[in-house]
JSON list of C-alpha atoms in Angstrom, two decimals:
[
{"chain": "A", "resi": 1, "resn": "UNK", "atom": "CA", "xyz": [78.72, 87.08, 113.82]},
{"chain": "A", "resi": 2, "resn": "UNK", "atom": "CA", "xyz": [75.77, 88.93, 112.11]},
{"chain": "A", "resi": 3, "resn": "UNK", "atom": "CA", "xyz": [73.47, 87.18, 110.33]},
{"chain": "A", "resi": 4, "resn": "UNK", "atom": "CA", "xyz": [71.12, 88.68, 107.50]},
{"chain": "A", "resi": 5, "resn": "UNK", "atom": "CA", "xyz": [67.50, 88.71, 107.01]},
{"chain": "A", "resi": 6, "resn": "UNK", "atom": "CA", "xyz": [65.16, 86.77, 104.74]},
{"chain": "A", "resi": 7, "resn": "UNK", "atom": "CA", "xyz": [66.56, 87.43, 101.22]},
{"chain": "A", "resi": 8, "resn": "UNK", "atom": "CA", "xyz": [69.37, 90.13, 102.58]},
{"chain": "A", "resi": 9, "resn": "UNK", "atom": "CA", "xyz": [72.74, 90.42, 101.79]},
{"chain": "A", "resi": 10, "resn": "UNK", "atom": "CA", "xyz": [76.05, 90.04, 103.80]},
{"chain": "A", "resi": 11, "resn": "UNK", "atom": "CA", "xyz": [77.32, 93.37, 102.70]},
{"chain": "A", "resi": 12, "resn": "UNK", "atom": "CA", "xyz": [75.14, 95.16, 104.14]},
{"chain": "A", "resi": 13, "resn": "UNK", "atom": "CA", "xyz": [76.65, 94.20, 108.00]},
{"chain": "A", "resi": 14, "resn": "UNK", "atom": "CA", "xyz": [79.63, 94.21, 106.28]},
{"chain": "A", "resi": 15, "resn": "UNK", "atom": "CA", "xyz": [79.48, 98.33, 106.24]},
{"chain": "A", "resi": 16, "resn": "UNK", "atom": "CA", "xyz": [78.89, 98.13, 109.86]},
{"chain": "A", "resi": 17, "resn": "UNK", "atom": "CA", "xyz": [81.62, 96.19, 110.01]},
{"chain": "A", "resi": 18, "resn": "UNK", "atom": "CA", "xyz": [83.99, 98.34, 108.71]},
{"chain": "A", "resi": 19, "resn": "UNK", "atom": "CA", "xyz": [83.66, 101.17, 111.44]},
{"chain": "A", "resi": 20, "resn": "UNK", "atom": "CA", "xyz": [83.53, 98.48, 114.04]},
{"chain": "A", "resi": 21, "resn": "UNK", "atom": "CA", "xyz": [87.36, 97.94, 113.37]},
{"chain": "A", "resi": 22, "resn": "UNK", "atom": "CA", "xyz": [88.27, 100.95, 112.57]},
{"chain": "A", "resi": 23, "resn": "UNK", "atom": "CA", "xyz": [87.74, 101.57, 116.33]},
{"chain": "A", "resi": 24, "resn": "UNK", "atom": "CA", "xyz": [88.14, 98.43, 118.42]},
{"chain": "A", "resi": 25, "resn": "UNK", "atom": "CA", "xyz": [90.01, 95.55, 117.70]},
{"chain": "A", "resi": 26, "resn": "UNK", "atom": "CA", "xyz": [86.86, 93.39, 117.01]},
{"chain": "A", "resi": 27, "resn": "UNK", "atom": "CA", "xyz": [85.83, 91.67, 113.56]},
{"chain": "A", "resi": 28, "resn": "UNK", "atom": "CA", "xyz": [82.83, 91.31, 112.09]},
{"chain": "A", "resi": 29, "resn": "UNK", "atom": "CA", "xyz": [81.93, 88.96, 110.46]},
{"chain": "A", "resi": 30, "resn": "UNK", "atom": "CA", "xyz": [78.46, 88.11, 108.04]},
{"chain": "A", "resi": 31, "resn": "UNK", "atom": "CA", "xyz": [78.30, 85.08, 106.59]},
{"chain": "A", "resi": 32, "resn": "UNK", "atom": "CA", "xyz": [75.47, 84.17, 103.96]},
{"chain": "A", "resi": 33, "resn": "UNK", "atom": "CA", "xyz": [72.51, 81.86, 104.51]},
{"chain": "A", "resi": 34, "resn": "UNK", "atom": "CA", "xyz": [71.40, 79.25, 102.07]},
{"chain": "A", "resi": 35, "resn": "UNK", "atom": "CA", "xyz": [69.75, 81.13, 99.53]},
{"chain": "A", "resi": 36, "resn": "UNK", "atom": "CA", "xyz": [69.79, 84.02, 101.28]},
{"chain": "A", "resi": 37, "resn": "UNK", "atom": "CA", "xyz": [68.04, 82.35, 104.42]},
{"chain": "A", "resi": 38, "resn": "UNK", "atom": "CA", "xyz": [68.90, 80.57, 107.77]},
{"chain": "A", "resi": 39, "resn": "UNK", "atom": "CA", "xyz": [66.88, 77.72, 109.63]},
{"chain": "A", "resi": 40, "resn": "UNK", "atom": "CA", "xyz": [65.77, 79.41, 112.54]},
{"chain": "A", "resi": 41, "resn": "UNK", "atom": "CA", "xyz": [63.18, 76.45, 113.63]},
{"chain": "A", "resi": 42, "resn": "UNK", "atom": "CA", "xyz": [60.41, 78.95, 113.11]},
{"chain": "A", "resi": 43, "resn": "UNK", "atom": "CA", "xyz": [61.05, 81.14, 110.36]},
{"chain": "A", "resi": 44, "resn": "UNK", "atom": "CA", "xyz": [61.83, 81.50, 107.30]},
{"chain": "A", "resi": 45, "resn": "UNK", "atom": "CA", "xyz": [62.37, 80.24, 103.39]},
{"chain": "A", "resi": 46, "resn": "UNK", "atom": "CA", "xyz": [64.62, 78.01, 101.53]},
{"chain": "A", "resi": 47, "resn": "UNK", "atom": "CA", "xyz": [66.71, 77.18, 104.96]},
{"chain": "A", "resi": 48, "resn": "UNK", "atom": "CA", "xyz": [64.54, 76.13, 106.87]},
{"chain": "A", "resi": 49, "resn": "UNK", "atom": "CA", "xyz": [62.33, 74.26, 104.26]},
{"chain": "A", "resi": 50, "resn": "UNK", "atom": "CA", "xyz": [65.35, 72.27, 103.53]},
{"chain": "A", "resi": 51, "resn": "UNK", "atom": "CA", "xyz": [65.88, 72.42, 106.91]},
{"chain": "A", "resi": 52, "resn": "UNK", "atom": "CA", "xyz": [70.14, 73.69, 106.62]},
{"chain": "A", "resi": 53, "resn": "UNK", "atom": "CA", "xyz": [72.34, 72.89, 109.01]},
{"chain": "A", "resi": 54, "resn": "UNK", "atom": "CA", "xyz": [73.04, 76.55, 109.43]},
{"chain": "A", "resi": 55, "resn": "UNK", "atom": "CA", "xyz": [73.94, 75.65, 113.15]},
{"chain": "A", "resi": 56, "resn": "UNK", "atom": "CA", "xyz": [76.63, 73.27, 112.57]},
{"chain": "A", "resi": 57, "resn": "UNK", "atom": "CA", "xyz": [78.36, 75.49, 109.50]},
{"chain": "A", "resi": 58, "resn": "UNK", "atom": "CA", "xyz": [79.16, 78.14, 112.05]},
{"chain": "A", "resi": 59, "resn": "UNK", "atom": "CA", "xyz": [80.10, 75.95, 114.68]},
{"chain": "A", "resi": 60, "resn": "UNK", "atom": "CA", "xyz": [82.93, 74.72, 112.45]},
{"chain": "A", "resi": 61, "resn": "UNK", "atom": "CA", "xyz": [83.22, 78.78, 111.51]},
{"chain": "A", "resi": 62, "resn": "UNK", "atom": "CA", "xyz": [83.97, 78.89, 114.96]},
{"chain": "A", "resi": 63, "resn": "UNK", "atom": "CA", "xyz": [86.47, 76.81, 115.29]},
{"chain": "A", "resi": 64, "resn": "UNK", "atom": "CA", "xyz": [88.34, 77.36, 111.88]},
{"chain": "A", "resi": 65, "resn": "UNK", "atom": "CA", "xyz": [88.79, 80.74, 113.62]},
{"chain": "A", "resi": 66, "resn": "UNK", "atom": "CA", "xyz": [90.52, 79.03, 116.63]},
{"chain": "A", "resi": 67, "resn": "UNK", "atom": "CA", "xyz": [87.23, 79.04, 118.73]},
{"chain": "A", "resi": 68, "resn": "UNK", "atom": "CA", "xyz": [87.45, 82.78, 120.58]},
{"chain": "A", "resi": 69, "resn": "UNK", "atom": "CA", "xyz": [85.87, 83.32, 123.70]},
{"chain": "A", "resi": 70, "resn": "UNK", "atom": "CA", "xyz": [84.14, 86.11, 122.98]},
{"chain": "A", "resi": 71, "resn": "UNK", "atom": "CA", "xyz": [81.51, 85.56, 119.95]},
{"chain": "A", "resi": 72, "resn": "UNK", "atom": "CA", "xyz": [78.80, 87.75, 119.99]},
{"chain": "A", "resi": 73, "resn": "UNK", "atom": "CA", "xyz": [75.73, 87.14, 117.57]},
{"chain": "A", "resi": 74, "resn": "UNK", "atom": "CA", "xyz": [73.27, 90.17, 115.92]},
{"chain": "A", "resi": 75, "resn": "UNK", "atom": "CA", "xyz": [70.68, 88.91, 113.55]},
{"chain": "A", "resi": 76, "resn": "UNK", "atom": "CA", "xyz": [68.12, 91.12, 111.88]},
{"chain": "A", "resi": 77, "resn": "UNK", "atom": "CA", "xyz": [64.77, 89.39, 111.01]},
{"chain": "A", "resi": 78, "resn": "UNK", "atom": "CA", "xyz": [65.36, 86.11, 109.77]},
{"chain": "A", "resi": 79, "resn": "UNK", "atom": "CA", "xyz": [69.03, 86.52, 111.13]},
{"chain": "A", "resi": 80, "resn": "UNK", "atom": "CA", "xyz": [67.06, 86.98, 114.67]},
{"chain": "A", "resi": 81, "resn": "UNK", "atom": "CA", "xyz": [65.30, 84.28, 114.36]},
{"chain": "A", "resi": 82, "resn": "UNK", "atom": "CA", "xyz": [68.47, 81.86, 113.72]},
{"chain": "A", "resi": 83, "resn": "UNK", "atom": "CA", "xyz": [70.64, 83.40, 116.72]},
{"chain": "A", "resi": 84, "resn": "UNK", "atom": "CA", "xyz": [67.39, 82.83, 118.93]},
{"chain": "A", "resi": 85, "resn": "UNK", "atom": "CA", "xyz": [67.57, 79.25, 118.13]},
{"chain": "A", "resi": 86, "resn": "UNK", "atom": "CA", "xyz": [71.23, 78.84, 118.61]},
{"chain": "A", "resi": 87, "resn": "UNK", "atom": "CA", "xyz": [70.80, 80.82, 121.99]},
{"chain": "A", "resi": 88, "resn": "UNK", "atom": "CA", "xyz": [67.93, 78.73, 123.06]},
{"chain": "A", "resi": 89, "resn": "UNK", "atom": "CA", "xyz": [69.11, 75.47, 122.27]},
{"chain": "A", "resi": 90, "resn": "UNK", "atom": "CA", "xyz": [72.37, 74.98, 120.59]},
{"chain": "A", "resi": 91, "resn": "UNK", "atom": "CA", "xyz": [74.80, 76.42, 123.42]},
{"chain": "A", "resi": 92, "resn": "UNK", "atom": "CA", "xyz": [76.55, 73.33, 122.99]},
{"chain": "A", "resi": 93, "resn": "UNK", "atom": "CA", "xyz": [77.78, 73.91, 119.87]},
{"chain": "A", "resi": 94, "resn": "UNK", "atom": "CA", "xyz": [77.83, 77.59, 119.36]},
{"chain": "A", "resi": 95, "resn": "UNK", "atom": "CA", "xyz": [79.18, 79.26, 122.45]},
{"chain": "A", "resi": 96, "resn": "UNK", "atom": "CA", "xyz": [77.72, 83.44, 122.64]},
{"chain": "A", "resi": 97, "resn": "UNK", "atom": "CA", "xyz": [78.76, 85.67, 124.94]},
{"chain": "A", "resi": 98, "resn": "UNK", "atom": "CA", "xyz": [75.77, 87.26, 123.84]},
{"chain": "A", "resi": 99, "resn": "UNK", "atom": "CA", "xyz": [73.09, 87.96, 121.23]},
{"chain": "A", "resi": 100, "resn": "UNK", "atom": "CA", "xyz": [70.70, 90.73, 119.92]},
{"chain": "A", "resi": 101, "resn": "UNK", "atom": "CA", "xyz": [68.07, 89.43, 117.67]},
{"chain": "A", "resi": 102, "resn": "UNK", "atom": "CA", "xyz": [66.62, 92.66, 116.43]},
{"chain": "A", "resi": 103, "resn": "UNK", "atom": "CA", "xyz": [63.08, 92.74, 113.94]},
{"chain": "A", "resi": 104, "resn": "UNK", "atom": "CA", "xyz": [62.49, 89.08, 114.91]},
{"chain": "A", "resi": 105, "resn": "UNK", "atom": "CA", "xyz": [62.95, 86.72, 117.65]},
{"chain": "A", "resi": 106, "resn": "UNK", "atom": "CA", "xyz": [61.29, 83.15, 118.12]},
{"chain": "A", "resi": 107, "resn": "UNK", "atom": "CA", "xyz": [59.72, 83.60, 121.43]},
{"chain": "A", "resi": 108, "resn": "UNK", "atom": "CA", "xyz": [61.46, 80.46, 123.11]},
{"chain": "A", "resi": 109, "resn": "UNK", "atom": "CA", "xyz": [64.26, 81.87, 124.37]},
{"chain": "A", "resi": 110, "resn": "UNK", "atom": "CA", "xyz": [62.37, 81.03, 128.27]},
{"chain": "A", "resi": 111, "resn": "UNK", "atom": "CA", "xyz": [63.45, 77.43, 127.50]},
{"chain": "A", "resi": 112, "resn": "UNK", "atom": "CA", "xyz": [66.39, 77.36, 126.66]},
{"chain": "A", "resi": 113, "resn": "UNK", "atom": "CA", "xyz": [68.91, 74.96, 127.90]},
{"chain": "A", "resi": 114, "resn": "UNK", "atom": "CA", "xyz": [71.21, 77.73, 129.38]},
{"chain": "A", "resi": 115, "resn": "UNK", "atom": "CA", "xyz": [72.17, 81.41, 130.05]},
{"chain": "A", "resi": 116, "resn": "UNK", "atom": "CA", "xyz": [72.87, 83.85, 127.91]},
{"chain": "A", "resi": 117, "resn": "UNK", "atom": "CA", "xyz": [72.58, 87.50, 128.06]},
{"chain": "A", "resi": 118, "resn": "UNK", "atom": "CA", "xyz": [70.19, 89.22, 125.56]},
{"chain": "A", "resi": 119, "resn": "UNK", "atom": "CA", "xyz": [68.97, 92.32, 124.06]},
{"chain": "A", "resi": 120, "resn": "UNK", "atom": "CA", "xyz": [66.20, 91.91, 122.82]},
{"chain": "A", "resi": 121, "resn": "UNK", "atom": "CA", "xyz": [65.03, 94.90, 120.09]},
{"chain": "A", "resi": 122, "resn": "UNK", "atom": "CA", "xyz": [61.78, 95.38, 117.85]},
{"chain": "A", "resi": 123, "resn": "UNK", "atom": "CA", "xyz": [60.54, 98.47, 116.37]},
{"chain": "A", "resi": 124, "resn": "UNK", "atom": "CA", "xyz": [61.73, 102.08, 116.87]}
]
């Protein structure tokens, strides 16, 4: 799953996507946030002023896709911020193998309730 920055677009991971399956047999996909946002518990917009249940949609992503074992999450900016929550504290519902917030990252991924591998990237 790869979720979009503050006032991004889909498409653009949906490029990425693209060459991803033209040479594996993994699928990307980019879902949109609520007005082009996602509640990441600190950061940013519309989501998390209404405070979305951004969490709980892609849980039931999840399973409408028959809830695979291997979900990985990338998030850019806002997007980073959201997959730091759900790797910090929503394991239970969302189940990564493993994330990369890149440009962003809420720095509370030291208590979270469980383990998750990480790559952490911001800046060049």
């Amino acid at each position: 799953l790869a979720f979009h920055g503050l006032g991004g677009l889909p498409a653009l991971w949906a490029l990425a996507g693209e060459e991803i399956s033209k040479n594996t047999d993994w699928t990307l996909i980019a879902p949109r946030g609520e007005q082009r946002s996602w509640n990441g518990r600190f950061c940013c917009g519309p989501a998390l002023q209404h405070q979305s249940r951004d969490a709980e949609a892609m849980a039931l992503l999840i399973k409408a896709l028959g809830s695979p074992r291997n979900v990985y999450g990338i998030g850019f900016s806002n997007g980073a911020f959201f997959i730091s929550e759900i790797a910090a504290f929503r394991q239970d519902q969302i189940k990564f193998r493993g994330v990369a917030p890149w440009a962003g990252y809420g720095y509370i991924l030291n208590n979270s309730t469980g383990s998750i591998p990480i790559f952490l990237n911001h800046g060049d």
